[in-house]
Structures are given as C-alpha cells and as structure tokens.
Coordinates of C-alpha atoms and ligand atoms in Angstrom, one line a residue:
X1 CA 33.8 129.3 103.4
X2 CA 35.1 126.3 101.6
X3 CA 37.8 124.3 103.3
X4 CA 41.2 124.4 101.4
X5 CA 41.1 120.6 100.9
X6 CA 38.2 118.4 100.2
X7 CA 37.9 116.7 103.5
X8 CA 35.9 113.9 102.0
X9 CA 38.9 112.6 100.0
X10 CA 41.4 113.0 102.9
X11 CA 40.7 109.6 104.7
X12 CA 41.3 107.4 101.6
X13 CA 44.5 109.4 100.8
X14 CA 45.9 108.9 104.3
X15 CA 45.0 105.2 104.1
X16 CA 46.9 104.9 100.8
X17 CA 49.9 106.7 102.3
X18 CA 49.7 104.3 105.3
X19 CA 49.8 101.3 103.0
X20 CA 52.7 102.8 101.1
X21 CA 54.7 103.3 104.3
X22 CA 54.0 99.8 105.5
X23 CA 55.1 98.5 102.1
X24 CA 58.3 100.5 102.2
X25 CA 59.2 99.3 105.7
X26 CA 58.4 95.7 104.9
X27 CA 60.6 96.0 101.8
X28 CA 63.4 97.4 103.9
X29 CA 63.2 94.6 106.4
X30 CA 63.3 92.0 103.6
X31 CA 66.2 93.8 101.9
X32 CA 68.1 94.2 105.1
X33 CA 67.7 90.4 105.6
X34 CA 68.8 89.6 102.1
X35 CA 71.8 92.0 102.3
X36 CA 72.8 90.8 105.8
X37 CA 76.5 90.4 105.9
X38 CA 76.9 91.9 102.4
X39 CA 76.4 95.5 103.4
X40 CA 80.1 96.0 103.8
X41 CA 82.2 95.7 100.7
X42 CA 85.4 94.6 102.3
X43 CA 88.3 94.9 99.8
X44 CA 91.1 95.2 102.3
X45 CA 92.2 91.6 101.8
X46 CA 91.1 88.2 100.7
X47 CA 91.8 87.1 104.3
X48 CA 88.5 88.7 105.3
X49 CA 86.6 86.0 103.5
X50 CA 84.0 84.2 105.6
X51 CA 83.7 80.4 105.2
X52 CA 81.0 79.3 102.8
X53 CA 77.9 77.4 104.1
X54 CA 79.3 74.2 102.5
X55 CA 82.5 74.7 104.6
X56 CA 80.5 75.2 107.9
X57 CA 78.5 72.1 107.0
X58 CA 81.7 70.0 106.4
X59 CA 83.2 71.3 109.6
X60 CA 80.2 70.3 111.6
X61 CA 80.4 66.7 110.4
X62 CA 84.1 66.3 110.0
X63 CA 85.8 63.1 111.3
X64 CA 88.6 64.1 113.7
X65 CA 91.3 62.5 115.7
X66 CA 94.6 63.5 117.4
X67 CA 96.6 64.9 114.6
X68 CA 99.8 65.0 116.6
X69 CA 99.5 61.2 116.7
X70 CA 98.8 61.3 113.0
X71 CA 95.3 60.1 113.7
X72 CA 93.1 62.8 112.2
X73 CA 91.6 61.3 109.0
X74 CA 90.5 64.7 107.7
X75 CA 93.9 66.3 108.2
X76 CA 95.5 63.3 106.6
X77 CA 93.2 63.6 103.6
X78 CA 93.8 67.4 103.3
X79 CA 97.6 66.8 103.4
X80 CA 97.4 64.0 100.8
X81 CA 95.2 66.1 98.5
X82 CA 97.4 69.2 98.8
X83 CA 100.5 67.2 98.1
X84 CA 98.9 65.7 95.0
X85 CA 97.8 69.1 93.7
X86 CA 101.4 70.5 94.2
X87 CA 103.0 67.4 92.7
X88 CA 104.9 66.6 96.0
X89 CA 105.2 63.5 98.1
X90 CA 103.8 64.9 101.3
X91 CA 101.9 67.8 102.9
X92 CA 101.7 69.4 106.4
X93 CA 98.7 71.4 107.6
X94 CA 99.8 74.5 109.5
X95 CA 98.1 77.3 111.3
X96 CA 99.0 80.1 108.9
X97 CA 101.0 81.1 105.9
X98 CA 103.5 82.7 108.2
X99 CA 103.9 79.4 110.1
X100 CA 104.2 77.5 106.8
X101 CA 107.1 79.7 105.6
X102 CA 108.8 79.6 109.0
X103 CA 108.6 75.9 109.3
X104 CA 109.9 75.5 105.8
X105 CA 112.9 77.8 106.5
X106 CA 113.6 76.0 109.8
X107 CA 113.5 72.6 108.0
X108 CA 115.8 73.8 105.2
X109 CA 118.3 75.9 107.1
X110 CA 120.5 75.8 110.2
X111 CA 121.7 78.8 112.4
X112 CA 124.0 81.1 110.4
X113 CA 122.7 79.9 107.1
X114 CA 121.6 82.6 104.6
X115 CA 118.4 82.8 102.5
X116 CA 118.1 84.9 99.3
X117 CA 114.7 86.5 99.0
X118 CA 113.0 89.6 97.6
X119 CA 113.1 92.9 99.5
X120 CA 109.3 93.1 98.9
X121 CA 108.8 89.5 100.0
X122 CA 106.1 88.8 102.6
X123 CA 108.6 86.7 104.5
X124 CA 111.1 89.6 104.6
X125 CA 108.5 92.3 105.5
X126 CA 105.5 90.9 107.3
X127 CA 106.6 87.8 109.2
X128 CA 108.0 89.5 112.3
X129 CA 111.6 88.5 111.4
X130 CA 110.7 85.0 112.6
X131 CA 113.4 83.1 110.7
X132 CA 116.1 85.3 112.1
X133 CA 114.6 85.5 115.6
X134 CA 113.8 81.8 116.0
X135 CA 116.1 80.1 113.5
X136 CA 119.2 82.3 113.4
X137 CA 118.7 82.5 109.7
X138 CA 120.3 85.4 107.9
X139 CA 118.3 87.1 105.2
X140 CA 119.8 88.4 102.0
X141 CA 117.2 90.6 100.4
X142 CA 117.5 91.4 96.7
X143 CA 115.5 94.1 94.9
X144 CA 112.2 92.7 93.6
X145 CA 111.4 93.8 90.1
X146 CA 107.9 95.2 89.5
X147 CA 106.7 91.8 88.2
X148 CA 107.7 90.1 91.4
X149 CA 110.8 88.4 90.0
X150 CA 114.4 88.6 91.2
X151 CA 117.0 89.2 88.4
X152 CA 119.0 86.0 87.7
X153 CA 122.3 88.0 87.7
X154 CA 121.4 89.4 91.1
X155 CA 120.8 86.0 92.5
X156 CA 124.0 84.7 91.0
X157 CA 126.1 87.5 92.5
X158 CA 124.4 87.0 95.9
X159 CA 125.4 83.4 96.2
X160 CA 128.3 83.3 98.7
X161 CA 131.6 81.6 97.9
X162 CA 132.9 79.1 100.4
X163 CA 134.8 81.4 102.8
X164 CA 134.8 81.4 106.6
X165 CA 133.9 85.1 106.6
X166 CA 130.5 84.5 105.0
X167 CA 127.3 83.0 106.0
X168 CA 126.4 79.9 104.0
X169 CA 123.8 80.5 101.2
X170 CA 121.3 77.7 101.6
X171 CA 118.0 78.7 100.1
X172 CA 116.3 80.9 97.5
X173 CA 112.7 82.0 98.2
X174 CA 110.2 83.1 95.6
X175 CA 106.7 84.4 96.1
X176 CA 103.9 83.5 93.8
X177 CA 101.7 85.4 93.3
X178 CA 103.7 88.4 94.6
X179 CA 101.6 90.3 97.1
X180 CA 103.4 93.6 97.2
X181 CA 104.3 93.5 93.5
X182 CA 100.7 94.0 92.3
X183 CA 99.7 90.4 92.8
X184 CA 102.0 89.4 89.8
X185 CA 102.1 85.8 88.8
X186 CA 105.6 84.3 88.3
X187 CA 105.7 82.1 85.1
X188 CA 106.5 78.4 84.9
X189 CA 109.6 79.3 82.8
X190 CA 110.9 81.8 85.3
X191 CA 110.4 79.4 88.2
X192 CA 112.2 76.7 86.3
X193 CA 115.1 79.0 85.6
X194 CA 115.5 79.8 89.3
X195 CA 115.1 76.1 90.2
X196 CA 117.9 75.2 87.8
X197 CA 120.1 77.9 89.2
X198 CA 119.5 76.7 92.7
X199 CA 120.3 73.1 91.9
X200 CA 123.5 74.2 90.0
X201 CA 124.7 75.8 93.2
X202 CA 123.5 73.2 95.6
X203 CA 120.8 75.4 97.0
X204 CA 117.2 74.7 97.9
X205 CA 114.2 76.6 96.5
X206 CA 111.1 77.4 98.5
X207 CA 108.0 79.0 97.0
X208 CA 105.8 81.1 99.3
X209 CA 102.7 80.3 97.2
X210 CA 100.2 81.9 99.6
X211 CA 98.2 82.6 96.4
X212 CA 99.6 80.0 94.0
X213 CA 96.1 78.9 92.9
X214 CA 95.6 82.5 91.8
X215 CA 98.8 82.3 89.8
X216 CA 97.8 79.0 88.2
X217 CA 94.4 80.4 87.3
X218 CA 95.9 83.6 85.8
X219 CA 98.5 81.7 83.8
X220 CA 96.2 78.9 82.8
X221 CA 98.6 76.2 84.2
X222 CA 98.3 73.6 87.0
X223 CA 99.7 74.6 90.4
X224 CA 102.0 71.6 90.2
X225 CA 103.7 73.1 87.1
X226 CA 104.5 76.2 89.1
X227 CA 105.6 74.1 92.1
X228 CA 107.7 71.5 90.2
X229 CA 111.1 73.3 90.4
X230 CA 110.7 73.9 94.1
X231 CA 111.9 71.8 97.0
X232 CA 109.0 73.1 99.1
X233 CA 105.9 75.2 98.5
X234 CA 103.3 76.6 100.9
X235 CA 99.9 77.9 100.1
X236 CA 97.0 79.5 102.1
X237 CA 93.6 78.0 102.4
X238 CA 92.4 81.1 104.3
X239 CA 92.7 83.8 101.6
X240 CA 90.9 83.6 98.3
X241 CA 90.0 80.0 99.0
X242 CA 87.8 81.2 101.8
X243 CA 88.6 78.6 104.5
X244 CA 88.6 80.1 108.0
X245 CA 92.1 78.9 109.0
X246 CA 95.2 77.3 107.7
X247 CA 97.9 76.7 105.1
X248 CA 99.6 73.6 103.7
X249 CA 103.3 73.1 103.2
X250 CA 104.3 70.5 100.7
X251 CA 107.6 68.8 99.8
X252 CA 109.4 65.5 99.9
X253 CA 108.5 62.9 102.5
X254 CA 111.9 63.5 104.3
X255 CA 111.5 67.3 104.2
X256 CA 107.9 67.2 105.6
X257 CA 109.2 64.9 108.4
X258 CA 111.6 67.7 109.4
X259 CA 108.9 70.3 109.0
X260 CA 106.6 68.3 111.2
X261 CA 109.2 68.5 114.0
X262 CA 109.7 72.2 113.5
X263 CA 105.9 72.7 113.6
X264 CA 105.7 70.9 116.9
X265 CA 108.6 73.0 118.3
X266 CA 106.7 76.2 117.4
X267 CA 103.6 74.9 119.2
X268 CA 101.8 74.3 116.0
X269 CA 100.9 70.6 116.6
X270 CA 97.1 70.8 116.7
X271 CA 94.9 68.0 118.0
X272 CA 91.4 67.5 116.4
X273 CA 92.4 69.8 113.6
X274 CA 90.2 67.9 111.2
X275 CA 87.4 70.4 112.0
X276 CA 89.6 73.0 110.3
X277 CA 91.0 70.8 107.6
X278 CA 87.4 69.9 106.5
X279 CA 86.9 73.5 105.4
X280 CA 90.2 73.3 103.6
X281 CA 89.1 70.3 101.6
X282 CA 85.9 72.1 100.5
X283 CA 88.1 75.1 99.7
X284 CA 90.3 73.1 97.3
X285 CA 87.3 71.5 95.7
X286 CA 85.0 74.5 95.3
X287 CA 87.1 77.7 95.5
X288 CA 90.3 76.9 93.5
X289 CA 88.3 76.4 90.3
X290 CA 86.5 79.8 90.5
X291 CA 89.4 82.2 91.0
X292 CA 89.2 83.5 87.4
X293 CA 86.0 85.2 88.5
X294 CA 87.9 87.3 91.1
X295 CA 90.5 88.1 88.4
X296 CA 87.7 89.3 86.0
X297 CA 86.3 91.5 88.8
X298 CA 89.8 92.9 89.5
X299 CA 90.3 93.8 85.8
X300 CA 86.9 95.5 85.8
X301 CA 87.7 97.5 88.9
X302 CA 91.1 98.4 87.5
X303 CA 89.6 99.5 84.2
X304 CA 87.0 101.6 86.0
X305 CA 89.6 103.2 88.3
X306 CA 91.9 104.1 85.5
X307 CA 89.1 105.9 83.8
X308 CA 88.8 108.3 86.8
X309 CA 91.0 111.3 86.1
X310 CA 94.0 111.6 88.4
X311 CA 94.0 108.0 89.6
X312 CA 96.8 105.7 88.4
X313 CA 96.4 102.0 88.5
X314 CA 99.2 99.4 88.6
X315 CA 98.9 96.5 86.0
X316 CA 96.6 93.8 87.3
X317 CA 97.2 90.1 86.7
X318 CA 95.3 88.4 89.5
X319 CA 92.9 89.4 92.3
X320 CA 94.9 92.4 93.7
X321 CA 94.5 96.0 92.5
X322 CA 96.9 98.7 93.6
X323 CA 96.1 102.3 92.7
X324 CA 97.5 105.7 93.6
X325 CA 96.1 109.2 94.3
X326 CA 98.3 111.9 92.8
X327 CA 100.8 113.4 95.2
X328 CA 99.2 116.9 94.9
X329 CA 95.6 115.7 95.7
X330 CA 93.9 117.7 98.4
X331 CA 92.3 114.6 99.7
X332 CA 94.4 112.9 102.4
X333 CA 94.9 109.2 102.4
X334 CA 93.0 108.9 105.7
X335 CA 90.1 111.1 104.5
X336 CA 89.8 108.9 101.4
X337 CA 89.7 105.7 103.4
X338 CA 87.3 107.3 105.9
X339 CA 84.9 108.5 103.2
X340 CA 84.9 105.1 101.5
X341 CA 84.2 103.6 104.9
X342 CA 81.3 106.0 105.3
X343 CA 79.8 104.3 102.2
X344 CA 80.5 100.8 103.7
X345 CA 83.5 100.2 101.5
X346 CA 86.8 99.1 103.1
X347 CA 90.1 99.4 101.3
X348 CA 93.6 99.4 102.6
X349 CA 96.3 102.2 102.4
X350 CA 99.6 100.3 102.0
X351 CA 101.9 103.3 101.6
X352 CA 101.6 107.0 101.0
X353 CA 99.1 107.6 98.2
X354 CA 99.1 103.9 97.4
X355 CA 95.9 101.8 98.0
X356 CA 95.1 98.2 97.7
X357 CA 91.8 96.5 96.9
X358 CA 91.6 92.7 96.8
X359 CA 88.8 90.8 95.1
X360 CA 87.4 87.6 96.5
X361 CA 84.4 85.3 96.6
X362 CA 82.2 87.7 98.6
X363 CA 82.6 90.6 96.1
X364 CA 80.4 90.5 93.1
X365 CA 80.2 92.6 90.0
X366 CA 77.6 95.0 91.5
X367 CA 80.0 95.6 94.5
X368 CA 82.7 96.6 91.9
X369 CA 80.2 99.0 90.4
X370 CA 79.3 100.5 93.8
X371 CA 83.0 100.8 94.6
X372 CA 83.7 102.6 91.4
X373 CA 80.8 104.9 91.9
X374 CA 82.0 105.8 95.4
X375 CA 85.6 106.4 94.4
X376 CA 84.5 108.6 91.5
X377 CA 82.3 110.7 93.7
X378 CA 84.9 111.0 96.5
X379 CA 87.8 111.8 94.1
X380 CA 85.6 114.4 92.4
X381 CA 84.7 115.7 95.8
X382 CA 81.0 115.3 95.3
X383 CA 79.0 115.2 98.6
X384 CA 78.1 111.8 99.8
Ligands
LIG1 C1 99.2 86.3 103.6 C2 100.5 85.9 103.1 C3 101.4 85.1 103.9 C4 101.0 84.7 105.3 O1 99.8 84.2 105.6 P1 99.2 84.3 107.0 O2 98.2 83.2 107.0 O3 98.5 85.7 107.0 O4 100.2 84.1 108.1 C5 102.6 84.7 103.4 N1 102.9 85.1 102.2 C6 102.2 85.8 101.4 C7 102.7 86.2 100.0 C8 101.0 86.3 101.8 O5 100.2 87.1 101.0

C-alpha cells in the first residue's frame, strides 16, 4: 500500500510552513509597533490630538517661572507671540477656550449687561452658562445662519434702547470658524461689517476664534485680518494646533489687565505654566502653517461620503465634516457609531441622524480612505 502523501517531502514542507508562520508573526509585531497609537482613527474632534514629539521635547526643556508674578519667560513669550499674530497689544494664556471666553466676557461686561451671540454659539450652548452663572451676564441669542453669521438686521434690532426696563447691550460675540455651523469661516468683510456696527452703537466685539487659524488658512488671509475689527479674540492651542492644553486671549493692554484679574478670580492663575506654553509656541510655529492639509482631507472625506447613496453631507470649508443618515434608515445612530468603533473608527453623533468628523494632524489620507470604506460597508449593511 502506498501512503496518501509522499512522507519524504513532508519534513521540508513543514519547515517552509514554519518559516512562513515565523515571518508572519514577526511582520505583525513590527507593524503593530509601527502602527502603535495610530490604530484608532479618532475623528470625534481635533481636541483628541496628542502633542507632537517636538512639543514634548520643548516642554521637557522649557524655561519656567511663577506666571502669577509675571515671571514665566515661556508664557510671556507665548503671550507676546499670540498678540503679534492677532495684531493686538497683549495676550493672556488661559487653561481652555471656555476660560478664554468667560474671562473675556467678565472683562467686557458687568452684572445685568447683555451680550448678543448666536443661538448655535459654543459660548451659548457648551460653556455651562458660565457668563450668566458667574458674571450675571444676560445672553441674547440670535438665529445663526447656516454659514455661521448673524444677520445684520437681526443684530441691529437686538440692540437695546436706553430704557430702565432693559438690560444694557454691551457686547457682540462672533465665532470663527463656527463649530456647529459646519466649521464655516466668517470672512474679513463680514467681520468688519459687524465691527463697524458695534462701534457705531458703542458696543464691544469679541471673537471666539477657537479655530481662527483654520479660518485664516481656508480664506487665505492672516489671522490678524480676521481679528482686526474685534476688541478681543481668543483661540485654542489644544485643538487642530495639537498642543496638550491652553488657549490665548488677546486684546488691548488695558483689556488684558482686566482679563488677568478675572482669570485669577476664576482660579486660572497658573504657576510654572511655561511647561505648557512651550508646547503652545511649537504649535504656533509648526501646526498653524499646515492646517490646509486637514482641510484637503476634509474635502476628500466629504466628497467620498457624498458619493455613498443616502448620505447627505453639509458644505465643508475647513476641517469639520457634518453628514446625515436619512431619517428612514434602518441603521440606528448608536449602531452606526458602534459598528464604526468596531473598525477602530470614532466619530461623534451630534444630533439625531447628524454626525461629525473632524480632521487633524493625526489623520492622514489613508485614514480617510479607511473611513470611507468602513462607512460604505456599514451603510450598505455588508458584514464587517
Ligand atoms: C472648543 C471650543 C471652545 C472651548 O474650548 P475648550 O478648550 O474645550 O474649553 C470654544 N469655542 C469654540 C468655537 C470651540 O470649538
């Protein structure tokens, strides 16, 4: 009887299979190493951005001092540089964008004063009502247009006449880019028009410029052109600019003096904050000039998503992409998010059937491809 396989060739075959398996497992180990920290495609926000190696290096070697005494050279340098970029006299390093806006409102307004802002504004929706709770400041929300603007006529009719029945209108707030309005960039012309209106009525203008560098990159202008009509502007270092912590508020020397007092009152006077500011300086130097890459990725993602039947995509102008599942889709929002998460892709559900993906430094073109592939399969209900 002849055996079913030629036993003489079995040992070399097994040996080859063994080599192959060893090769595969070594390859996986190397790839896992290379991909470390990149396995998750996190599109929930640009706040998830890890600091770059250059930032960690700068933080490790930063000169520091007591910033409440004004003695931290790195904070002083960051504030000087930020003010220069915004075309203002002075800057103030604060713990967050929320603190920057609150400190600005406290410095501009007294109790019972009113601020005009958009009903989709971050300050109105996402800042825990801080200006009302802590400053006694009355909000007057106006309908935000889809492009993030407020209509001039709406602003004009919201400005209160001098009458003891009314709160005193003190300030207009704009948001650029506008987070909830599809990341829209407000133009230089529009911002000037609102600034002129504010001055004509003796009001101040504050810009929540959390992503003002994205606005500048998208419009092809300098951030200071967008900030010029404003009395104050705040921007985040911790979003697309990748720094771990912090925002900077900029304005006149006198205004920043008031803001510094408000920051202290809120417990935001930090000591050797130069460790954090060092990353902010690297952010301004290395990250601000590359934001157009995120915008290109956002456009690519939006184009790919809109090619998927049944998905609708809002117009994209910067690094934020909003898209919608149709109301009749069998897939629930939670199931969609969960199935994406199963493929190591994180996005955010912001309202019923409305989703947000934010592009940033740690998302490359291949990640956009992988996301499109995943969304396509999930929406077409192919098995993962
Ligand atoms: C994120 C954000 C803020 C607040 O920044 P935090 O650092 O998260 O407090 C303010 N305004 C806008 C438009 C934002 O997107």
